[in-house]
Short mmCIF file of C-alpha atoms in Angstrom, two decimals:
data_model
loop_
_atom_site.label_atom_id
_atom_site.label_comp_id
_atom_site.label_asym_id
_atom_site.label_seq_id
_atom_site.Cartn_x
_atom_site.Cartn_y
_atom_site.Cartn_z
CA MET A 74 0.00 0.00 0.00
CA ILE A 75 1.25 3.46 -0.77
CA THR A 76 2.57 5.40 2.17
CA ARG A 77 1.17 8.91 1.85
CA VAL A 78 4.00 11.02 3.20
CA VAL A 79 5.14 13.89 1.11
CA THR A 80 3.10 17.07 0.53
CA ALA A 81 1.97 19.68 3.01
CA CYS A 82 -0.84 22.23 2.72
CA MET A 83 -1.39 24.91 5.33
CA LEU A 84 -4.59 26.86 6.14
CA LEU A 85 -3.03 29.06 8.77
CA VAL A 86 -1.72 26.45 11.08
CA VAL A 87 1.33 24.53 10.08
CA VAL A 88 5.02 24.08 10.48
CA VAL A 89 7.24 21.18 9.40
CA SER A 90 9.33 18.86 11.56
CA GLN A 91 10.33 20.62 14.72
CA ASP A 92 13.60 20.20 16.57
CA PRO A 93 12.97 21.01 20.24
CA GLY A 94 16.16 23.07 20.18
CA PHE A 95 15.20 25.06 17.13
CA ASN A 96 14.72 28.79 17.74
CA ASP A 97 11.24 29.45 16.32
CA THR A 98 10.36 33.13 16.00
CA CYS A 99 7.38 35.06 14.67
CA VAL A 100 8.79 37.30 11.95
CA LYS A 101 7.55 40.72 10.85
CA GLY A 102 7.93 42.91 7.78
CA MET A 103 7.97 40.09 5.22
CA TYR A 104 5.15 41.48 3.06
CA PRO A 105 5.26 42.24 0.21
CA PRO A 106 7.99 39.89 -1.01
CA PRO A 107 10.20 40.89 -3.98
CA ALA A 108 8.18 41.13 -7.20
CA GLN A 109 10.19 38.32 -8.86
CA ARG A 110 8.65 35.87 -6.41
CA GLY A 111 5.19 36.53 -7.83
CA VAL A 112 3.42 33.89 -9.94
CA LYS A 113 2.14 34.39 -13.49
CA GLU A 114 -1.62 34.25 -14.08
CA TYR A 115 -3.24 32.47 -17.02
CA VAL A 116 -6.83 32.56 -18.23
CA LEU A 117 -8.42 29.14 -18.72
CA ASN A 118 -11.49 29.32 -20.95
CA LEU A 119 -14.11 26.80 -19.82
CA ASP A 120 -16.09 27.48 -22.99
CA LEU A 121 -13.39 25.78 -25.07
CA PRO A 122 -13.47 22.02 -25.72
CA PRO A 123 -11.64 20.26 -22.85
CA GLU A 124 -8.77 19.21 -25.14
CA GLN A 125 -7.94 22.87 -25.83
CA ARG A 126 -8.30 24.46 -22.39
CA TRP A 127 -4.79 23.82 -21.08
CA GLN A 128 -2.91 24.32 -24.34
CA GLN A 129 -1.19 27.61 -23.48
CA ILE A 130 -0.20 26.60 -19.96
CA ALA A 131 0.96 23.12 -20.98
CA SER A 132 2.95 24.40 -23.95
CA GLU A 133 4.72 27.14 -21.98
CA LYS A 134 5.45 24.84 -19.03
CA ARG A 135 6.28 21.68 -20.99
CA HIS A 136 9.88 21.37 -19.76
CA GLU A 137 8.85 21.85 -16.14
CA ILE A 138 6.14 19.17 -16.44
CA VAL A 139 8.54 16.69 -18.08
CA ALA A 140 11.14 17.19 -15.34
CA LEU A 141 8.55 16.69 -12.60
CA ILE A 142 7.13 13.52 -14.16
CA ILE A 143 10.62 12.00 -14.32
CA GLU A 144 11.16 12.81 -10.65
CA PHE A 145 7.73 11.47 -9.62
CA LYS A 146 8.31 8.15 -11.40
CA LYS A 147 11.71 7.83 -9.77
CA PHE A 148 10.13 8.34 -6.35
CA LEU A 149 7.33 5.85 -6.96
CA MET A 150 9.78 3.13 -7.92
CA GLU A 151 12.38 3.86 -5.23
CA TRP A 152 9.90 4.11 -2.36
CA GLY A 153 7.90 0.96 -2.99
CA SER A 154 4.98 2.68 -4.70
CA GLY A 155 5.47 0.95 -8.01
CA GLU A 156 1.86 -0.18 -7.79
CA ILE A 157 0.86 3.09 -9.45
CA ILE A 158 3.20 2.42 -12.35
CA THR A 159 1.82 -1.14 -12.52
CA ILE A 160 -1.74 0.20 -12.72
CA VAL A 161 -0.78 2.56 -15.52
CA ASP A 162 1.00 -0.18 -17.46
CA PHE A 163 -1.92 -2.58 -16.94
CA LEU A 164 -4.50 -0.12 -18.25
CA GLY A 165 -2.37 0.90 -21.23
CA ASP A 166 -4.42 2.70 -23.85
CA ASN A 167 -7.44 2.60 -21.51
CA ILE A 168 -5.78 4.87 -18.95
CA ASP A 169 -8.17 7.69 -19.81
CA ALA A 170 -11.13 5.50 -18.80
CA ILE A 171 -10.17 5.95 -15.15
CA LEU A 172 -11.24 9.59 -15.06
CA PRO A 173 -14.61 11.05 -16.02
CA ASN A 174 -14.92 13.87 -18.49
CA PRO A 175 -14.00 16.64 -18.85
CA TYR A 176 -10.85 15.61 -16.98
CA ARG A 177 -9.79 12.75 -19.24
CA ASP A 178 -10.10 14.95 -22.34
CA GLU A 179 -8.20 17.73 -20.60
CA ILE A 180 -5.39 15.26 -19.84
CA LYS A 181 -5.44 14.21 -23.50
CA GLY A 182 -5.07 17.85 -24.47
CA ILE A 183 -2.16 18.33 -22.08
CA ALA A 184 -0.50 15.20 -23.49
CA ASN A 185 -0.94 16.51 -27.04
CA ALA A 186 0.41 19.97 -26.14
CA THR A 187 3.49 18.58 -24.39
CA GLY A 188 4.18 15.38 -26.33
CA ILE A 189 4.02 13.44 -23.05
CA TYR A 190 2.32 10.03 -22.81
CA GLU A 191 -1.21 10.29 -21.38
CA GLY A 192 -0.46 7.72 -18.69
CA GLU A 193 2.39 9.83 -17.40
CA ILE A 194 0.17 12.92 -17.22
CA PHE A 195 -2.28 10.76 -15.28
CA VAL A 196 0.46 9.73 -12.80
CA TYR A 197 1.46 13.38 -12.51
CA ASN A 198 -2.11 14.27 -11.53
CA ILE A 199 -2.75 11.47 -9.02
CA PHE A 200 0.60 12.08 -7.33
CA TYR A 201 -0.81 15.23 -5.75
CA GLU A 202 -3.88 13.25 -4.74
CA LEU A 203 -1.70 10.91 -2.67
CA PHE A 204 1.19 13.00 -1.45
CA THR A 205 0.08 16.44 -0.22
CA VAL A 206 0.99 18.01 3.14
CA CYS A 207 -0.11 21.55 3.98
CA THR A 208 -0.83 24.38 6.41
CA SER A 209 -4.01 26.45 6.05
CA ILE A 210 -5.52 29.40 7.96
CA ILE A 211 -8.85 31.18 7.86
CA ALA A 212 -9.18 34.41 9.84
CA HIS A 213 -11.22 37.59 9.96
CA ASP A 214 -10.07 41.06 10.97
CA SER A 215 -11.70 43.44 13.45
CA THR A 216 -14.16 44.63 10.78
CA GLY A 217 -15.24 41.08 9.88
CA LYS A 218 -13.37 40.86 6.57
CA MET A 219 -12.48 37.23 5.80
CA TYR A 220 -9.04 35.97 4.77
CA HIS A 221 -7.79 32.51 3.85
CA VAL A 222 -4.08 31.76 3.50
CA ARG A 223 -1.99 28.65 3.00
CA ASN A 224 1.50 27.26 2.56
CA LEU A 225 1.90 24.26 0.30
CA ASP A 226 4.89 22.09 1.14
CA PHE A 227 6.01 19.29 -1.15
CA GLY A 228 9.10 17.16 -1.71
CA LEU A 229 10.14 15.38 1.51
CA PHE A 230 12.48 12.45 0.76
CA LEU A 231 12.52 13.41 -2.93
CA GLY A 232 16.18 14.02 -3.62
CA TRP A 233 18.18 15.89 -0.98
CA ASP A 234 20.83 18.19 -2.51
CA PRO A 235 23.63 18.28 0.10
CA LYS A 236 25.51 21.05 -1.67
CA ASN A 237 22.63 23.53 -1.74
CA ARG A 238 20.84 22.00 1.25
CA THR A 239 17.51 21.86 -0.54
CA TRP A 240 15.01 19.22 -1.67
CA GLN A 241 15.35 18.74 -5.43
CA LEU A 242 11.66 18.21 -6.15
CA THR A 243 10.69 21.26 -4.09
CA ASP A 244 13.07 23.34 -6.21
CA MET A 245 11.66 21.83 -9.41
CA LEU A 246 8.07 22.53 -8.42
CA ARG A 247 8.38 26.28 -7.98
CA PRO A 248 8.82 27.11 -11.70
CA ALA A 249 5.69 25.04 -12.48
CA ILE A 250 3.39 27.06 -10.19
CA VAL A 251 0.75 29.17 -11.95
CA ASN A 252 -2.34 31.16 -11.02
CA VAL A 253 -5.37 30.16 -13.10
CA ASP A 254 -8.36 32.41 -13.79
CA TRP A 255 -11.15 30.00 -14.76
CA GLN A 256 -13.56 31.91 -16.97
CA ARG A 257 -16.87 31.22 -18.66
CA GLY A 258 -18.44 33.75 -21.03
CA GLY A 259 -15.44 36.02 -20.44
CA LYS A 260 -16.15 36.26 -16.70
CA THR A 261 -14.29 34.74 -13.78
CA VAL A 262 -15.93 31.67 -12.25
CA PHE A 263 -13.10 31.11 -9.76
CA LYS A 264 -9.32 31.40 -9.41
CA SER A 265 -6.85 28.77 -8.27
CA VAL A 266 -3.18 28.04 -7.69
CA ASN A 267 -2.01 25.05 -9.74
CA TYR A 268 1.09 23.17 -10.69
CA ALA A 269 1.06 23.39 -14.49
CA GLY A 270 -0.60 20.32 -16.01
CA TYR A 271 -2.59 19.52 -12.87
CA VAL A 272 -6.34 19.64 -13.57
CA GLY A 273 -7.63 19.45 -9.99
CA VAL A 274 -7.93 22.14 -7.33
CA LEU A 275 -5.81 22.38 -4.17
CA THR A 276 -6.13 26.11 -3.45
CA ALA A 277 -8.89 28.34 -4.83
CA ILE A 278 -11.22 31.32 -4.37
CA LYS A 279 -14.71 31.98 -5.73
CA PRO A 280 -15.13 35.78 -5.46
CA ASN A 281 -17.86 36.87 -3.03
CA LYS A 282 -18.68 33.20 -2.30
CA PHE A 283 -16.01 31.04 -0.62
CA THR A 284 -12.34 30.07 -0.38
CA PHE A 285 -10.69 26.66 -0.12
CA SER A 286 -7.53 24.70 0.54
CA LEU A 287 -6.91 20.95 0.67
CA ASP A 288 -4.58 19.39 3.25
CA GLU A 289 -3.34 15.82 3.42
CA ARG A 290 -4.74 13.46 6.04
CA PHE A 291 -2.38 10.57 6.73
CA SER A 292 -4.40 7.36 6.82
CA VAL A 293 -4.35 3.79 5.51
CA ASP A 294 -7.93 4.45 4.39
CA GLY A 295 -7.04 5.57 0.91
CA GLY A 296 -4.06 5.81 -1.40
CA TYR A 297 -3.49 2.67 -3.45
CA LEU A 298 -6.55 1.00 -1.92
CA GLY A 299 -8.80 3.90 -2.86
CA ILE A 300 -7.54 3.93 -6.43
CA LEU A 301 -8.12 0.18 -6.83
CA VAL A 302 -11.65 0.46 -5.47
CA TYR A 303 -12.31 3.31 -7.88
CA ILE A 304 -10.99 1.36 -10.88
CA LEU A 305 -12.97 -1.76 -10.01
CA GLU A 306 -16.20 -0.22 -8.75
CA LYS A 307 -16.14 3.35 -10.10
CA THR A 308 -17.18 4.65 -6.67
CA GLY A 309 -15.86 7.74 -4.95
CA SER A 310 -14.54 11.09 -6.10
CA TRP A 311 -10.96 12.30 -6.40
CA THR A 312 -10.56 14.91 -3.67
CA SER A 313 -9.10 17.62 -5.89
CA LEU A 314 -11.61 16.97 -8.67
CA LEU A 315 -14.48 17.16 -6.22
CA ALA A 316 -13.09 20.52 -5.10
CA ARG A 317 -13.02 21.71 -8.69
CA GLU A 318 -16.62 20.61 -9.24
CA VAL A 319 -17.61 22.52 -6.11
CA PHE A 320 -15.99 25.67 -7.45
CA GLU A 321 -17.66 25.33 -10.81
CA ASN A 322 -21.13 24.56 -9.46
CA ALA A 323 -21.68 25.42 -5.77
CA ILE A 324 -23.67 28.60 -5.22
CA ASP A 325 -22.48 29.59 -1.74
CA PHE A 326 -20.53 28.58 1.37
CA ALA A 327 -23.27 26.29 2.73
CA ASP A 328 -23.67 24.50 -0.61
CA ALA A 329 -19.92 23.98 -0.89
CA ARG A 330 -19.69 22.73 2.71
CA ASP A 331 -22.44 20.17 2.17
CA LYS A 332 -20.94 18.81 -1.05
CA LEU A 333 -17.46 18.48 0.49
CA ALA A 334 -18.85 16.80 3.61
CA ASN A 335 -21.23 14.35 1.97
CA THR A 336 -19.49 12.96 -1.13
CA GLN A 337 -17.67 9.63 -1.02
CA LEU A 338 -13.96 10.01 -1.75
CA ILE A 339 -11.03 8.00 -3.04
CA ALA A 340 -8.70 9.30 -0.34
CA PRO A 341 -9.23 10.96 3.05
CA GLY A 342 -8.29 14.58 3.57
CA TYR A 343 -8.95 17.90 5.22
CA PHE A 344 -11.12 20.39 3.36
CA ILE A 345 -10.58 23.91 4.70
CA LEU A 346 -13.45 26.13 3.60
CA GLY A 347 -14.01 29.82 4.24
CA GLY A 348 -17.05 31.99 3.55
CA THR A 349 -17.86 35.70 3.41
CA LYS A 350 -18.92 36.34 7.02
CA PRO A 351 -17.22 35.96 10.42
CA GLY A 352 -17.78 32.45 11.67
CA GLU A 353 -17.95 30.99 8.14
CA GLY A 354 -14.81 28.97 8.43
CA VAL A 355 -14.64 25.18 8.80
CA VAL A 356 -12.20 22.28 8.68
CA ILE A 357 -13.96 19.24 7.24
CA THR A 358 -12.12 16.08 8.29
CA ARG A 359 -12.94 13.30 5.84
CA ASN A 360 -12.63 9.54 5.58
CA ARG A 361 -13.10 7.98 2.16
CA GLU A 362 -16.60 7.06 3.24
CA VAL A 363 -19.05 9.75 4.33
CA ASN A 364 -19.48 8.16 7.75
CA GLY A 365 -17.10 9.67 10.27
CA THR A 366 -17.06 13.16 8.72
CA ASP A 367 -16.19 15.84 11.28
CA ILE A 368 -16.98 19.53 10.69
CA TRP A 369 -14.97 21.82 12.98
CA ALA A 370 -16.08 25.46 12.92
CA MET A 371 -14.01 28.54 13.74
CA THR A 372 -16.77 29.47 16.22
CA ASP A 373 -16.05 26.31 18.24
CA LYS A 374 -14.46 26.99 21.64
CA THR A 375 -11.54 24.75 20.66
CA ALA A 376 -10.73 26.94 17.63
CA GLY A 377 -9.30 30.45 17.75
CA GLY A 378 -12.58 32.34 17.79
CA TRP A 379 -11.58 34.72 15.01
CA PHE A 380 -9.37 32.17 13.25
CA ILE A 381 -9.09 28.45 12.58
CA LEU A 382 -6.08 26.54 11.33
CA GLU A 383 -5.23 23.07 10.09
CA THR A 384 -2.06 21.22 9.25
CA ASN A 385 -2.10 17.48 8.69
CA TYR A 386 -3.47 16.08 11.92
CA ASP A 387 -6.98 15.67 13.32
CA HIS A 388 -7.76 18.76 15.38
CA TRP A 389 -8.79 16.66 18.40
CA LYS A 390 -5.41 14.91 18.47
CA LYS A 391 -1.92 16.15 19.22
CA PRO A 392 0.40 16.43 16.20
CA LEU A 393 3.48 14.26 16.01
CA VAL A 394 6.33 15.57 18.15
CA VAL A 395 8.61 15.55 15.11
CA ASP A 396 6.08 17.48 12.99
CA ASN A 397 4.48 20.05 15.28
CA ARG A 398 3.81 22.98 12.97
CA ARG A 399 0.45 23.60 14.63
CA ASP A 400 1.54 25.16 17.92
CA PRO A 401 4.09 27.59 16.44
CA ALA A 402 1.50 28.71 13.85
CA ILE A 403 -1.16 29.26 16.50
CA ASN A 404 1.36 31.15 18.61
CA CYS A 405 2.29 33.51 15.75
CA THR A 406 -1.35 34.03 14.79
CA GLN A 407 -2.28 34.95 18.34
CA LYS A 408 0.69 37.31 18.60
CA MET A 409 -0.39 38.95 15.31
CA GLY A 410 -3.83 39.60 16.76
CA ILE A 411 -7.17 40.26 15.11
CA GLN A 412 -6.24 43.93 14.66
CA ASN A 413 -3.42 42.93 12.28
CA ALA A 414 -5.26 40.17 10.39
CA GLY A 415 -4.77 40.73 6.67
CA PHE A 416 -2.36 39.86 3.89
CA ALA A 417 0.68 41.41 5.61
CA GLY A 418 0.07 39.90 9.05
CA LEU A 419 -0.89 36.46 7.79
CA PHE A 420 2.01 36.34 5.33
CA ASN A 421 4.29 36.99 8.31
CA VAL A 422 2.79 33.93 10.01
CA LEU A 423 3.35 31.81 6.90
CA SER A 424 6.93 33.12 6.70
CA SER A 425 7.78 32.20 10.30
CA LYS A 426 9.80 29.03 10.85
CA PRO A 427 8.90 26.21 11.03
CA VAL A 428 5.63 27.14 9.27
CA LEU A 429 8.04 28.18 6.54
CA ASN A 430 10.43 25.31 5.88
CA LYS A 431 12.58 23.80 3.17
CA LEU A 432 9.57 22.03 1.66
CA THR A 433 7.48 25.18 1.21
CA THR A 434 6.86 25.87 -2.48
CA TYR A 435 4.39 28.74 -2.23
CA SER A 436 2.23 30.88 0.04
CA ALA A 437 -1.23 31.82 -1.20
CA LEU A 438 -3.26 34.74 0.15
CA MET A 439 -7.00 35.07 -0.53
CA GLU A 440 -9.58 37.75 0.36
CA VAL A 441 -13.06 36.61 -0.58
CA ASP A 442 -14.91 39.95 -0.87
CA SER A 443 -12.56 41.36 -3.51
CA GLY A 444 -11.76 37.96 -5.05
CA LYS A 445 -8.08 38.79 -4.64
CA LEU A 446 -5.59 35.94 -4.91
CA GLU A 447 -1.85 36.45 -4.48
CA THR A 448 0.66 33.62 -4.78
CA TRP A 449 4.30 34.01 -3.76
CA LEU A 450 7.14 31.54 -4.23
CA GLN A 451 8.71 30.75 -0.88
CA TYR A 452 12.29 29.93 0.10
CA CYS A 453 13.65 29.13 3.56
CA PRO A 454 17.26 30.19 4.27
CA ASP A 455 19.37 28.21 6.71
CA PRO A 456 18.98 27.37 9.49
CA CYS A 457 15.71 25.85 8.39
CA GLU A 458 13.82 22.59 8.87
CA PRO A 459 13.80 19.92 7.52
CA TRP A 460 16.94 19.66 7.59
#
């Protein structure tokens, strides 16, 4: 069975592995970062046939996608996850039958635009489904304005570069990060942060409606098992594709919450969902099956009152001692205070070690009323965890 260990998504709560002797501090004055750390935005026209939608992004980012696929396949074989490669080889030309439309035709279009085999684009897409670790935060300021921020960390155990003291895959991912403005009829439906060639949604905002981030939940209830069940029985939804469907179709926060909470999945996860009003912030803890779903609201006495945050552990349990990003993030958020909640204050939290770590690829900042999405590439200078 695949061990789901590698990616991290943060909603305003997370830090990576913590050395008890490490000097964690809450930094200030980090916003705005240098302009060169900004991420390019592309328009994706949903009115186009699925095969054509990703053509510009896939063509411009072809070399980045190829390099990442090579690295992903190397990891899958080296770390005992060759089952995924076996599945792809077994299905052969029928690989596209695994996914429903429009996703399978979009993957065909990406394959055509890049010259990459469809099965490899498929592996590239499901890799994020199985290996994502994150920190996410939802907060409102003293006027009630809602913010949702997140760090996405990816690349643990994927090629340590001893000379530069960085993770090779983390370095390779940053150039592939894009902002996507999903439009229909020339108008924005929603915006997201994507790795080029990835058709699902991990971080997104629907202006004046809701915001979202997806964090990994480590569990044996999913991964390889979930994929096999899906292939054999065609039951369950891919977490990131469900999120995309919610952004295309849900009409408001409540509608989005209900769909995320009550749809059977292929893999467990944490859905972090923010709305437009104070109190409209939840962490939805999911099993593959709908039974066992937990909805934790920012109004709960165990949350922060004016904020809620999630890393990669159930909120009613203590995080692993070696991966306690939660407490430092909470500490920095509380020190920031509701009076400083906003892009600058929250970016400082995301830039504080160990919330910021060597696996952090980007920080995303979202403000639902304006529909504003900012994405900044992140780097963690030494000393920095892990390692």
